[in-house]
């Protein structure tokens, strides 16, 4: 099983990252580089730290390097540590690896961003073998993988996590969730000085129920956080909030409720003065649709909203990429089994420019991430032949290129 869920591209190279189950039942990282021009495999490598379990949560690709963030077991049966890997983008050779183990419990990096030679990661660090956890934000030197600074956040001695990080100017902004005094999650926003790691500000947002920050994007001195918020536990609304990165001041906010059930944004991108959030919205309790909404980046004015329902069942969008005049989303729709779904919307109007709904051969298919380079859009995920097992098993890593 090769299950890729990350893709980025630069300088004619497209890099796909995911996990691969070994014959021994372990899980390794697998990283594959393709020519953007013709899809030829440039290099293909796996990473196994100690015969155990590895995973990737985020990737950055530059013209010369590939940076992968995630987690890896220290031994075949040991705890997971935060993981950073740097590869040569031309050859696939590992340049360095860095690990974070706070106190012998489990850690993981869940998001990464980079500017110049400064890497910033965020994630969680368990304080006991079974938790709870603190949110961690750290900076590493891109040149050699050395730790530059580290900050640990604990709200109330319960579960806190950083899910995404975005660098805006001289500030690194962490987006996640922290457990409040009521035992429910609040949105967690933290700004750190990029050079020193000093925490400049901390903001939490509590709508009354549980609130999660799941993804982030930055433009100028503004950071956009998306996820879901709720006034009570039986429902949630798609949440999009804009903050001034240097001060933590709220610029604008939107919570969108389709029909009183569960709605959420899983990814966000910003370009050309437009913010696009994508995820799921539920017109009925058990049947989410792909939901994508676009906003004026400065004012938060809604520009357009689009949903997609393949066949009245479960549809979800996992990723969005803005490329020139299009917002391209990647996800899955259900029609007897899951189908690969890619939809491109006109960035100004929200009108559908093109789409692909792919059923490889009657199995379970899902598009998981999207990126753009030149005149092409690249989407990765997994596809499955019919009759090869339960959905998600015996799946093949898949990358497809589209002309914009």
Steps between C-alpha positions, in 0.01 A plus 500: 500500500638840398283775643625848403323806635752781441628668184711808425694613195785731398748545214353230277474237774183372667543315831243256639523393865309233689530173686562145391419186695786251500480122475578486873201720577698814584434837339774694321506839338518498122604800295482504121617776266359539149581713201230764477528495122434132431444314828821301482622379839817691591559318826309291751609439858368367829590599854503253790658627821498182708261243356191663649245758399564821307259756358508836323270792572643782287755561225686795349672481160757753378704491179781323688345325799206303640405546866266246663341536845323230701585234755707183538537229762842492668487118504271242344278510810601835647331837527464739208731803478458815296671456163661729243671370186688702239566345158686616191225578249711389202631167631273397788798463733430566867690812612411486870239377745386661825289358782328647803444294815401714798482242777470152357131538418348558157552806284403588144547792266169578329584811299808671355589828329830650398658829398865536412688247713252508791258209531202522737301193603202450726335194648447332834701347781343255744576558866426137594492167323127543430488880507397769546699710253648847460520701179858543376647756262866473406750643254778304329796605288438388142873470438577229754175414683610645833237629742490880523219550754205321656177610667251277683143610569275347766162666554342305786705183539287314246523443121650776284633471145642709220362382166648755260754781486531793260784753481399861434789745489698466823227305681424126505134437581385169648141387444344218702283437801533517877277346767318768697385495859169350385681195361423592137735608226555869428671636190867562581699770321858589596748740342876445547789723406659314213858565611487465879194280551354746751125452524360837393133430557249224574134508405227245568147497363209318662159499335351294782558148375818359350708697251791367290760675287603256228686692227661836436625724220672840504514804276690813597444561871176300516452136594182310412393214728229249409328210672168474681325662795187409689263649753413151626636149449245362253601726211785708361534780246767559237734758656724751319684768701761761403756637747776760485811286531714748690243583770235226504221751437190351339442649153181318401320171564234280345313195629281321247223257591343303214209338682574467870724195472879463466695728264877548490788644298801271455724720287549862396698694241538871429614677182399797291306657784274195538483245781354157415401248766386147420366205697153361559150629564204288604151566367399188696657332801679213329559629145767770469565680173825650376481863614724781371470869589694802377548832683651840438832466684486854640138537607374143537211569262369174357570487126342163424411162648483168317401151606519166320290190566596199290216264585334604824754339730839587653708760313799685647770736376846478654715757320489822298754677279455843342672526165457818296126527433396162642441344840557124467374261767578132557276255683274198474134433426300189576295309240493130601869554579725803535594686182795732438369858467687804367311824434632832368300816573538842344666700777290811439155350447507147646370358173623150424780513242558124479487184708601136503317224685714189471404141574811297422330163480224474757718525810547781749673812367584831670688816403685638802719797404555743214774734382575702188810571293507692174192416296431174679316385811617186679277291726602202712305239690426130482299283263394140535401220268164338564504189713842562656383547856344742743520866392845636582666156473690383192493857369747649255656842529369713216604833350312670219595813308246740351537798271352807662 
